[in-house]
Coordinates of C-alpha atoms in Angstrom, one line a residue:
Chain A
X1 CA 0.0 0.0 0.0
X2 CA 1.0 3.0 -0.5
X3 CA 1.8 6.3 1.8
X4 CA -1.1 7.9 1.9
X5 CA -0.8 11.5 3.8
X6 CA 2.6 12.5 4.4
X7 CA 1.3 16.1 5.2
X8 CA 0.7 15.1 9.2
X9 CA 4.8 14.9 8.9
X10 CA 4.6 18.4 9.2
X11 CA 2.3 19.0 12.2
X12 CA 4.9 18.6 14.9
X13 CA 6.6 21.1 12.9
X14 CA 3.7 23.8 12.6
X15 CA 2.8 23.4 16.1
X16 CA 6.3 24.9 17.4
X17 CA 6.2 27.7 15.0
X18 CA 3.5 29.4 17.7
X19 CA 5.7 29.3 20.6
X20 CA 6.7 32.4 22.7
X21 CA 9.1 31.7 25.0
X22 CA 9.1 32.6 28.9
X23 CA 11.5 34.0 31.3
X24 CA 12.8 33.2 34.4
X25 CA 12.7 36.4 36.6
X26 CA 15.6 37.4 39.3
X27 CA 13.6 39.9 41.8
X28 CA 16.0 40.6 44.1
X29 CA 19.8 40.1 44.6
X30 CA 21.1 39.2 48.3
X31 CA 22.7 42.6 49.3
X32 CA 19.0 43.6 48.0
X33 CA 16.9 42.1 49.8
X34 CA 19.5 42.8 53.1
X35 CA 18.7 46.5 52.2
X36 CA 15.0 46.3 52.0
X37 CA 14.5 43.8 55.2
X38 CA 17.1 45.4 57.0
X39 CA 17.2 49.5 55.8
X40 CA 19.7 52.0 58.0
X41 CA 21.1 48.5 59.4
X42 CA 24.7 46.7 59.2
X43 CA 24.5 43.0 58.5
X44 CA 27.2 40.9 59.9
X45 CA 27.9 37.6 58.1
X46 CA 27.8 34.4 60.4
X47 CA 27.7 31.5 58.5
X48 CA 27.9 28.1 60.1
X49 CA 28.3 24.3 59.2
X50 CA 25.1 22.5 60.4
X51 CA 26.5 19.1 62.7
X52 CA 24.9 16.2 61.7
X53 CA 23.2 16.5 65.0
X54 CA 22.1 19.9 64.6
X55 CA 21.1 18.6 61.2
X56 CA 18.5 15.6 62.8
X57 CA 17.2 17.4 65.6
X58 CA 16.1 20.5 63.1
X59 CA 14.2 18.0 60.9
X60 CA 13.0 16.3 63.5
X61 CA 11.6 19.3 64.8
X62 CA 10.2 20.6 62.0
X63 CA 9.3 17.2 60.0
X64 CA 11.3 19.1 56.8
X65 CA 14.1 17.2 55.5
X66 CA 17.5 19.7 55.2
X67 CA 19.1 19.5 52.5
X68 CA 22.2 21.1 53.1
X69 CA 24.1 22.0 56.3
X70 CA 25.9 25.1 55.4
X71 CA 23.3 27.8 57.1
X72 CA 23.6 31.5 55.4
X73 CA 22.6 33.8 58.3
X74 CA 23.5 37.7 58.7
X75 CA 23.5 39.4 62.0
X76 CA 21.9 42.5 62.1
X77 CA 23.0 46.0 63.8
X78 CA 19.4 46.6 64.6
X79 CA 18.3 43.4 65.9
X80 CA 17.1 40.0 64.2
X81 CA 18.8 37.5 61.6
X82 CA 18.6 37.6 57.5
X83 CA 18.6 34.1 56.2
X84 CA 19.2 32.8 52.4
X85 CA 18.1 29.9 51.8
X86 CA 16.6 27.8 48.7
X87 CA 13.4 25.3 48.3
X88 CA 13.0 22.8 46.0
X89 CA 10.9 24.3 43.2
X90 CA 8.7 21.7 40.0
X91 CA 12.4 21.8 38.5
X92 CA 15.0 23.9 39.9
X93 CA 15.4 25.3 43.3
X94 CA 13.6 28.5 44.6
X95 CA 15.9 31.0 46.4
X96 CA 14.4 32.7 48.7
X97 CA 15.3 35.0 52.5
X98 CA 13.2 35.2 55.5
X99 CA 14.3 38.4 58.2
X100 CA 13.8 37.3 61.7
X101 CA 13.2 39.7 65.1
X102 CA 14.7 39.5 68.1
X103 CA 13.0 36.5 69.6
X104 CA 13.0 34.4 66.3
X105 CA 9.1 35.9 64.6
X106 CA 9.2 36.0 60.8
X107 CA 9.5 39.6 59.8
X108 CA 9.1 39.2 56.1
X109 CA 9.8 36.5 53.5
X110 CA 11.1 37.8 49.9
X111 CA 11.6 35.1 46.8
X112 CA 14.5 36.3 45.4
X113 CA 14.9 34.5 42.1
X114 CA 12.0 32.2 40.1
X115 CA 12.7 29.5 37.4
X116 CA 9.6 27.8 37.4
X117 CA 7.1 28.1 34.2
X118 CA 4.2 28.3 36.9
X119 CA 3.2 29.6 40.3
X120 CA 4.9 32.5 40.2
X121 CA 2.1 34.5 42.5
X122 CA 4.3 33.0 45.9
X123 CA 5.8 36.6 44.8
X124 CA 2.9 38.2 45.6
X125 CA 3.7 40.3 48.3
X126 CA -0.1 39.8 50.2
X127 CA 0.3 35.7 50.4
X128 CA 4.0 36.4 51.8
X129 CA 2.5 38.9 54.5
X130 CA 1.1 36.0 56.0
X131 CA 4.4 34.6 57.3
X132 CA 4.9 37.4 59.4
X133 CA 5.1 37.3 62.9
X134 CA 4.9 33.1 62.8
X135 CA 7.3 31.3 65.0
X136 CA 8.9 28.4 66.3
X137 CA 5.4 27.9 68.3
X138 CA 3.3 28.5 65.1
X139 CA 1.8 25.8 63.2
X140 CA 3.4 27.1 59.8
X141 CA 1.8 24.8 57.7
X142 CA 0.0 25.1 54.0
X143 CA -3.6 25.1 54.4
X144 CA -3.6 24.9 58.1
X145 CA -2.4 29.2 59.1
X146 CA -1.1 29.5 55.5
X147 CA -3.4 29.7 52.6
X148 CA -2.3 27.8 49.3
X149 CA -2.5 29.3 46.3
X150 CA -4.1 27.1 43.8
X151 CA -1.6 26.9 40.5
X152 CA 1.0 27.2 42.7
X153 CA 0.8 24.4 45.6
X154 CA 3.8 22.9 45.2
X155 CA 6.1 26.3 45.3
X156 CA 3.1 27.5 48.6
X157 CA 4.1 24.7 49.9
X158 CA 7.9 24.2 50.0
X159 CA 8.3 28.0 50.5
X160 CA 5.9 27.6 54.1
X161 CA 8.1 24.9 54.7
X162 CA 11.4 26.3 54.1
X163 CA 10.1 29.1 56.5
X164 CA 9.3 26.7 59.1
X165 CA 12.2 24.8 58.8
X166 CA 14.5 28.4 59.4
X167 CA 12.5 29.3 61.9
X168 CA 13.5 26.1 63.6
X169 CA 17.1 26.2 62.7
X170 CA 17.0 29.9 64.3
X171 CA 16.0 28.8 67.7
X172 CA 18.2 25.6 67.6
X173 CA 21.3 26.9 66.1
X174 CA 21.2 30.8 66.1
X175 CA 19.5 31.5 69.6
X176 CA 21.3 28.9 71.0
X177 CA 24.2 30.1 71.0
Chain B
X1 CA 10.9 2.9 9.9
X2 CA 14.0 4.5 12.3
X3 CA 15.2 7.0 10.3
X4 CA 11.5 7.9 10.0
X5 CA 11.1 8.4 13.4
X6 CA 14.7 10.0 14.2
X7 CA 14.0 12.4 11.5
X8 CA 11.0 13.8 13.0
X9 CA 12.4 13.8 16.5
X10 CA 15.7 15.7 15.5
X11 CA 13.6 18.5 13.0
X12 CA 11.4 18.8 15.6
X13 CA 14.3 18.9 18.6
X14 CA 15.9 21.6 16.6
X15 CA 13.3 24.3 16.6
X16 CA 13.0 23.4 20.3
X17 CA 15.3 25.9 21.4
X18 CA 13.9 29.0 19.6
X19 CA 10.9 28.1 21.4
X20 CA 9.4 28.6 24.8
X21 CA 8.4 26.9 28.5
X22 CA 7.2 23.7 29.6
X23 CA 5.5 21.6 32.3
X24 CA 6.0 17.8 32.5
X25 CA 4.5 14.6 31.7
X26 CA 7.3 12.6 34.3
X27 CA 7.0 9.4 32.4
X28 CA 6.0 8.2 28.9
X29 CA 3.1 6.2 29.4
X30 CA 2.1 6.6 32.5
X31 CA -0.3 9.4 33.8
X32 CA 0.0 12.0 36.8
X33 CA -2.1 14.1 38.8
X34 CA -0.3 17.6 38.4
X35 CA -2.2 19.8 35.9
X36 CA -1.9 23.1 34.4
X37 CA -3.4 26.3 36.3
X38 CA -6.3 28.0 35.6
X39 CA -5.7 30.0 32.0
X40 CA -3.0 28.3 31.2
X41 CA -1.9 26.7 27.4
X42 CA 0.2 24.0 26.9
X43 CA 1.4 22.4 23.1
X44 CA 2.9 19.0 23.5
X45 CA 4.1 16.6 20.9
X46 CA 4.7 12.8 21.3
X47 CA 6.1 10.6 19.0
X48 CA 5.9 6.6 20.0
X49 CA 7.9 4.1 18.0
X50 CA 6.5 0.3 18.1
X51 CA 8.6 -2.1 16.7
X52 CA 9.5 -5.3 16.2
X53 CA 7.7 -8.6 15.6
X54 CA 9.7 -12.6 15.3
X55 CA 8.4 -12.5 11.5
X56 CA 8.6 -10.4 8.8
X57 CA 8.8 -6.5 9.0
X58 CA 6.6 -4.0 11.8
X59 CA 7.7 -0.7 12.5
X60 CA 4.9 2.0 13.3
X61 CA 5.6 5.5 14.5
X62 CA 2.3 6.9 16.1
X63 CA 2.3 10.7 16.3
X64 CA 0.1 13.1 18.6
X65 CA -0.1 17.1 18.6
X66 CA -1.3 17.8 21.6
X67 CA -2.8 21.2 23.3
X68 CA -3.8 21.6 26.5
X69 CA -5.9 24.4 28.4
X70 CA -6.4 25.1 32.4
X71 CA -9.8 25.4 32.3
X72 CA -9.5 25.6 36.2
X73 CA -6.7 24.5 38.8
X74 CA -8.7 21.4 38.8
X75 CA -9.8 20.3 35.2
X76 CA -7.8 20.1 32.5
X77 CA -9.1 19.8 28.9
X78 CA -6.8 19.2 25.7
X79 CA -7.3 18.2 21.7
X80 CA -5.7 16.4 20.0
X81 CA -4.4 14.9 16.3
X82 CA -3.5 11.7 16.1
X83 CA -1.4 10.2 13.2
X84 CA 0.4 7.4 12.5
X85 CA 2.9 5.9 9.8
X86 CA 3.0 1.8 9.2
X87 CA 5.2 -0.1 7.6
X88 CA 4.2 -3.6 8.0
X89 CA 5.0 -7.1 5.8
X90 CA 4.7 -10.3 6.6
X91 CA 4.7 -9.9 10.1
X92 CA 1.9 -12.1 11.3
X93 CA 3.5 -14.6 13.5
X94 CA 0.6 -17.3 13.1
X95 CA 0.0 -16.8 9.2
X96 CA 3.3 -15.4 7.8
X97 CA 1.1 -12.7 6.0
X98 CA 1.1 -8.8 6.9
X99 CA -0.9 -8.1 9.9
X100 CA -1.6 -4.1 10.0
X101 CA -1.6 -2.5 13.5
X102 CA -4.9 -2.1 15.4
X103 CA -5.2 0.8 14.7
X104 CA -5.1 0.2 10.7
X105 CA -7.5 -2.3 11.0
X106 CA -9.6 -0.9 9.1
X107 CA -7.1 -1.2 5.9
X108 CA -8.1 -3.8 2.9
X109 CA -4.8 -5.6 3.7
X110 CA -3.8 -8.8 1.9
X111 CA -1.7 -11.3 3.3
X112 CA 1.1 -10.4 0.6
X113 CA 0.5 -6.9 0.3
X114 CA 3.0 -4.9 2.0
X115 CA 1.6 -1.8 4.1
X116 CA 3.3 1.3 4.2
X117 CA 1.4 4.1 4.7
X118 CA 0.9 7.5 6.6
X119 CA -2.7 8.0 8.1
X120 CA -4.9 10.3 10.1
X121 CA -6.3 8.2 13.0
X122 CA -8.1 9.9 15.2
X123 CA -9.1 13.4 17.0
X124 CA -9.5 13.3 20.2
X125 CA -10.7 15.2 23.2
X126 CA -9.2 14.9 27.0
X127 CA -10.4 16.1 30.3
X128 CA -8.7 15.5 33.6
X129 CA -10.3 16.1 37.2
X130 CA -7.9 16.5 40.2
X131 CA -9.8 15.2 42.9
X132 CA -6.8 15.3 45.4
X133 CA -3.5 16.4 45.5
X134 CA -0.3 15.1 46.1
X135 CA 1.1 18.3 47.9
X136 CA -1.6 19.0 50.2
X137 CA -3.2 15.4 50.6
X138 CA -1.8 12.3 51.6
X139 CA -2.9 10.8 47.4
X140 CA -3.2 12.4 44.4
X141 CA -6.0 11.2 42.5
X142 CA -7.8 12.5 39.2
X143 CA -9.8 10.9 36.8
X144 CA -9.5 10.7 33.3
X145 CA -11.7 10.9 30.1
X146 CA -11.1 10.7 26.6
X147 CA -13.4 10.0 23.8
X148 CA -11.4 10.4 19.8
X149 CA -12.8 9.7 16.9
X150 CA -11.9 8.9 13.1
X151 CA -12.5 8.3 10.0
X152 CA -12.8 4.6 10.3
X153 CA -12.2 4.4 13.6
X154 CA -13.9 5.4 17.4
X155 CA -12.6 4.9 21.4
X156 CA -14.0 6.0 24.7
X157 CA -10.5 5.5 27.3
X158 CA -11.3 6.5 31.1
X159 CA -8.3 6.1 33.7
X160 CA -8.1 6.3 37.1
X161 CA -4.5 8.2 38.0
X162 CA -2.9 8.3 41.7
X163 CA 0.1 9.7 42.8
X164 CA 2.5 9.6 46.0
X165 CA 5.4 12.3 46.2
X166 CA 7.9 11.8 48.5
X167 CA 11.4 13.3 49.9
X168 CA 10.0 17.3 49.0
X169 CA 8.3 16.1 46.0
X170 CA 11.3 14.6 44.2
X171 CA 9.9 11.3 43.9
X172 CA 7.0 10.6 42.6
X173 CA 5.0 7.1 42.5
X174 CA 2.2 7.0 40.3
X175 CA -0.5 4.2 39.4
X176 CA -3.0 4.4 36.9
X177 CA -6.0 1.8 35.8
X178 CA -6.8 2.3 32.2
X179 CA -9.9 1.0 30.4
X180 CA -10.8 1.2 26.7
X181 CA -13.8 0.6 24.5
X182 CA -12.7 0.4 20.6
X183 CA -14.5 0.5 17.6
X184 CA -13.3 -0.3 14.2
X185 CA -14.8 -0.1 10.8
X186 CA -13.1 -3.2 9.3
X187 CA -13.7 -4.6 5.7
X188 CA -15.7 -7.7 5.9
X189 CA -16.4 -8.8 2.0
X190 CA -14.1 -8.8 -0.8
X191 CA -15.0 -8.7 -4.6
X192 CA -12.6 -10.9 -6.7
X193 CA -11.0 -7.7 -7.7
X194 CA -10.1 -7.5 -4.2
X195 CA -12.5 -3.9 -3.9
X196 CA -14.1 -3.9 -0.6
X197 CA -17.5 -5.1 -0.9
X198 CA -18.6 -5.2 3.1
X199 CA -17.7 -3.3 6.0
X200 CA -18.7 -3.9 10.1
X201 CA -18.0 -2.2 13.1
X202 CA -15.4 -4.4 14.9
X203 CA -15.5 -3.9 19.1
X204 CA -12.8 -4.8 21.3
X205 CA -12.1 -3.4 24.5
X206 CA -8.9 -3.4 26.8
X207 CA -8.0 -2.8 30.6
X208 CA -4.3 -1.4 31.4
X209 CA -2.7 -1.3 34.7
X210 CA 0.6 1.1 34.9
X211 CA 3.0 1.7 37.4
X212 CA 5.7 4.1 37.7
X213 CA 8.0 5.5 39.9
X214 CA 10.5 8.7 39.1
X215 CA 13.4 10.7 40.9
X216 CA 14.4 13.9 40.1
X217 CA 18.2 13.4 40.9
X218 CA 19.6 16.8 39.1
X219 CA 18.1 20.7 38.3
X220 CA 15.4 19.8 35.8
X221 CA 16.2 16.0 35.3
X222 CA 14.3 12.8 36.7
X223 CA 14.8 9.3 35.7
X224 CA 12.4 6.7 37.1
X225 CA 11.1 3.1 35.3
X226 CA 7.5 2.6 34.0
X227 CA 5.6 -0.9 34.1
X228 CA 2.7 -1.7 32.2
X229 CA 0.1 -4.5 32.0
X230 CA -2.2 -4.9 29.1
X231 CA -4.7 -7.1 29.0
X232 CA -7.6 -7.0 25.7
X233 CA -11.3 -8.4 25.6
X234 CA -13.1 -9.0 22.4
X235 CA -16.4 -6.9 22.9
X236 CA -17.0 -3.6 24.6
X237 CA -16.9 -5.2 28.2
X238 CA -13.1 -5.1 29.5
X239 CA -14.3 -6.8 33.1
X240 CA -15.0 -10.2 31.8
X241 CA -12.8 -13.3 32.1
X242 CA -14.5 -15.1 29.2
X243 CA -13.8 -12.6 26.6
X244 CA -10.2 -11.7 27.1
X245 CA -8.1 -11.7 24.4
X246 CA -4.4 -11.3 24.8
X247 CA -2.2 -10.1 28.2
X248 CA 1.2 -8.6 28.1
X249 CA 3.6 -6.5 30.5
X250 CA 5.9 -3.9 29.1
X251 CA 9.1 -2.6 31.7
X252 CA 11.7 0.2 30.9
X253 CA 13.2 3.3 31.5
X254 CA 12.6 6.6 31.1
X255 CA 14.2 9.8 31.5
X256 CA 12.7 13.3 32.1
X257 CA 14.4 16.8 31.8
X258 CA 12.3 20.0 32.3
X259 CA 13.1 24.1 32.8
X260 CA 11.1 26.7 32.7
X261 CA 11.2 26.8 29.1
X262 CA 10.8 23.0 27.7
X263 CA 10.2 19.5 28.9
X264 CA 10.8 16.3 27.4
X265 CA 10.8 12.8 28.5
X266 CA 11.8 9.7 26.5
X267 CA 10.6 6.1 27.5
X268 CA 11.7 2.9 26.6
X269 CA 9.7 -0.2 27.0
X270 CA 10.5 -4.2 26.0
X271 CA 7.9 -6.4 26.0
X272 CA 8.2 -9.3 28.9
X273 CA 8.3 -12.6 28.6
X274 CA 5.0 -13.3 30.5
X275 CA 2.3 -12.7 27.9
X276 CA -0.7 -14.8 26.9
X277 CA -3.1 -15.3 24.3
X278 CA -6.7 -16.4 24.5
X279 CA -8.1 -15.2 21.1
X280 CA -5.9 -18.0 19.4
X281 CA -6.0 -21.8 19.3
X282 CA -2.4 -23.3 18.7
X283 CA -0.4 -21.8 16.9
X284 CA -1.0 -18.4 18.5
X285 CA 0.8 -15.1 18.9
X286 CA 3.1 -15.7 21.6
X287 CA 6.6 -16.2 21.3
X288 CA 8.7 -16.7 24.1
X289 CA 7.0 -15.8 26.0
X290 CA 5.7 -12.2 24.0
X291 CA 2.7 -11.8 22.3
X292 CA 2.9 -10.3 19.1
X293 CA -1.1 -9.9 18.0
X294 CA -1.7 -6.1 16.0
X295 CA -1.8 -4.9 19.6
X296 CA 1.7 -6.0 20.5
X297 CA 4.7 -5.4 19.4
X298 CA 8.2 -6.3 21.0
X299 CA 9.2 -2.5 22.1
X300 CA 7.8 0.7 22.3
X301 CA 10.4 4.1 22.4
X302 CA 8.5 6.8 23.9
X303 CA 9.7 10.9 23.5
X304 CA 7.3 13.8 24.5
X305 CA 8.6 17.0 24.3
X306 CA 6.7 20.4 24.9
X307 CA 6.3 24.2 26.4
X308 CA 4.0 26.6 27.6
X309 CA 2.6 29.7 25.8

């Protein structure tokens, strides 16, 4: 028999030619975000090396595995701790920095860089307002005291981790100091 | 049949990266629960090669342009072409003449004729309900409808998708229970000229059981292994012992890399060694072990590739 329609050959073709492409977006840079959570204040760089110990009894605490033991925190002049840290994201990690007071309460959360195609709205500034103030004694949890944002779930929920699992590392490692 | 299908796949994977963003279908043949948001357009492409029988020559490259729309966070609906190019001769493991595909059933076919040929198959429509979800519930579960039609040919397939993420969502275990009702217009009555003369509508049906796990072990790339079970009825009714046709289990690989711009995952599956066949008295179509009816072939190569716009 012979070939009877090699036109569909070309659909795979004509269906890429209607592509526009999308872009990852860098919000804010470290020294940044420092400047916006932190204004008028002098951040002092105190890194540590996470123990193995330290390691366990933070995910234990927190029931958030940690994925890395090298913890990226700034003292600050005024007060409180600037974290960097990074999620894991539908294909590449999500960097993001959470500012802590005095006694360990989120004072704001910022997503500094997103590579994802979707869920981009953890960005928006109204869902990260509701971080603020949690602490070590606050649930922290996606659906429970944080709202999900549906589209996004996945990012929602790693980022609410991630805060939950600082917030934790700040009372066992930083305050304990 | 190869350079067929590598021709397509490396025009096509050259445009690629003039073009835009993607989402991901983890594995090749099995389904997941994660859907696109509300508003959202996806364009994917798949391209499956089946090939190999123990007689003759069977190569078939099945093609499928796919869009996809989030009609909300929780249904997804997509249409679709489907195409396909044959190239079957004497592959009929029972007979020693040219069996055509299921899917080319409906093709005047004689057992010395040698099929090559290029056809439209089938349009179809998709729609996907998230019940659950894996990030916020302890299963992900959706349900899954899609009716196509064609020229010559018509099928209703409903699924049943879960899904189980663990370690932050990096690996993901996913089961799905397929069932299919077929129709096909197949010639019935010859003319001694060989011009079709008679035509029915042939039913079958068929119930499919997947399994698949994945791990994303790198930025952007997972690699898991896929299992399938197929098992065919003669008749629309795929829950009935008595009219089962044919059984076989397909295992492989497959490979999954994704950004924010494209996706693509390749799957490879070889038939196992644990088919049966009910349709046929002795001789029938297994071989070792493999059946190798129109349905079945000996391995299936898998590549989906796609982006967002």
């Amino acid at each position: 028999m012979d070939s009877m329609d090699s036109r569909f050959l070309l659909l795979p073709i004509v269906a890429l030619t209607i592509i526009q492409p999308a872009q990852a977006t860098t919000y804010l840079s470290i020294e940044q975000a420092q400047a916006l959570m932190f204004p008028r204040a002098t951040l002092t760089e105190d890194f540590r090396m996470l123990s193995p110990a330290q390691v366990a009894a933070i995910e234990k605490a927190c029931d958030v595995n940690v994925s890395t033991n090298q913890l990226r925190a700034w003292k600050s002049s005024t007060g409180g701790w600037f974290i960097a840290d990074q999620v894991v994201g539908k294909h590449d990690f999500i960097p993001f920095a959470v500012s802590l007071d005095d006694n360990g309460a989120v004072k704001d959360v910022e997503i500094l860089e997103y590579r994802e195609a979707y869920g981009s709205e953890v960005t928006n500034p109204k869902w990260r307002a509701q971080f603020a103030g949690k602490s070590r004694e606050s649930p922290l949890k996606l659906t429970k005291d944080i709202q999900n944002i549906s589209g996004a779930t996945l990012s929602s929920k790693h980022i609410t981790d991630g805060v939950r699992r600082l917030v934790v590392t700040y009372d066992l490692v930083l305050a304990a100091r | 049949m190869f350079r067929k299908f590598a021709g397509a796949v490396f025009v096509t994977l050259l445009l690629v990266p003039f073009c835009a963003t993607a989402e991901e279908p983890l594995f090749g043949f099995v389904s997941t629960t994660d859907l696109l948001p509300q508003g959202k357009f996806e364009e994917a492409q798949w391209l499956t090669w089946r090939d190999g029988k123990t007689a003759g020559q069977f190569d078939v490259v099945e093609g499928r342009t796919e869009f996809e729309y989030g009609l909300s966070n929780r249904l997804q609906v997509a249409a679709y072409l489907n195409y396909e190019w044959a190239d079957a001769y004497h592959d009929n493991v029972i007979t020693g003449g040219t069996l055509p595909p299921a899917t080319l059933a409906n093709l005047n076919v004689g057992p010395d004729d040698r099929l090559n040929t290029t056809r439209f198959t089938a349009a179809s429509l998709e729609g996907i309900y998230r019940v659950l979800s894996p990030y916020i519930d302890p299963i992900g579960l959706a349900l899954y409808l899609r009716p196509s039609i064609g020229p010559q040919f018509r099928e209703v397939e409903a699924r049943l998708i879960l899904q189980k993420n663990f370690i932050d969502d990096r690996f993901v275990l996913a089961f799905n229970i397929d069932a299919t009702a077929d129709w096909y217009d197949v010639p019935t009555g010859l003319a001694s000229g060989g011009a079709v003369i008679d035509r029915k509508w042939d039913d079958e049906s068929a119930l499919a059981f997947g399994l698949a796990s994945s791990y994303r072990f790198a930025t952007g790339w997972s690699a898991g292994i896929e299992l399938q079970n197929e098992r065919g009825y003669a008749g629309e009714d795929p829950f009935s012992t008595g009219t089962r046709t044919s059984v076989a289990y397909y295992l492989g690989p497959t490979l999954h890399y994704a950004n924010e711009h494209i996706f693509a995952t390749l799957t490879y599956l070889t038939q196992l060694p644990f088919a049966s066949d009910y349709a046929s008295s002795h001789p029938d179509f297994i071989v070792d072990g493999r059946n190798y009816s129109a349905s079945n072939e000996r391995l299936r190569l898998r590549l989906k590739f796609g982006w967002y716009f």
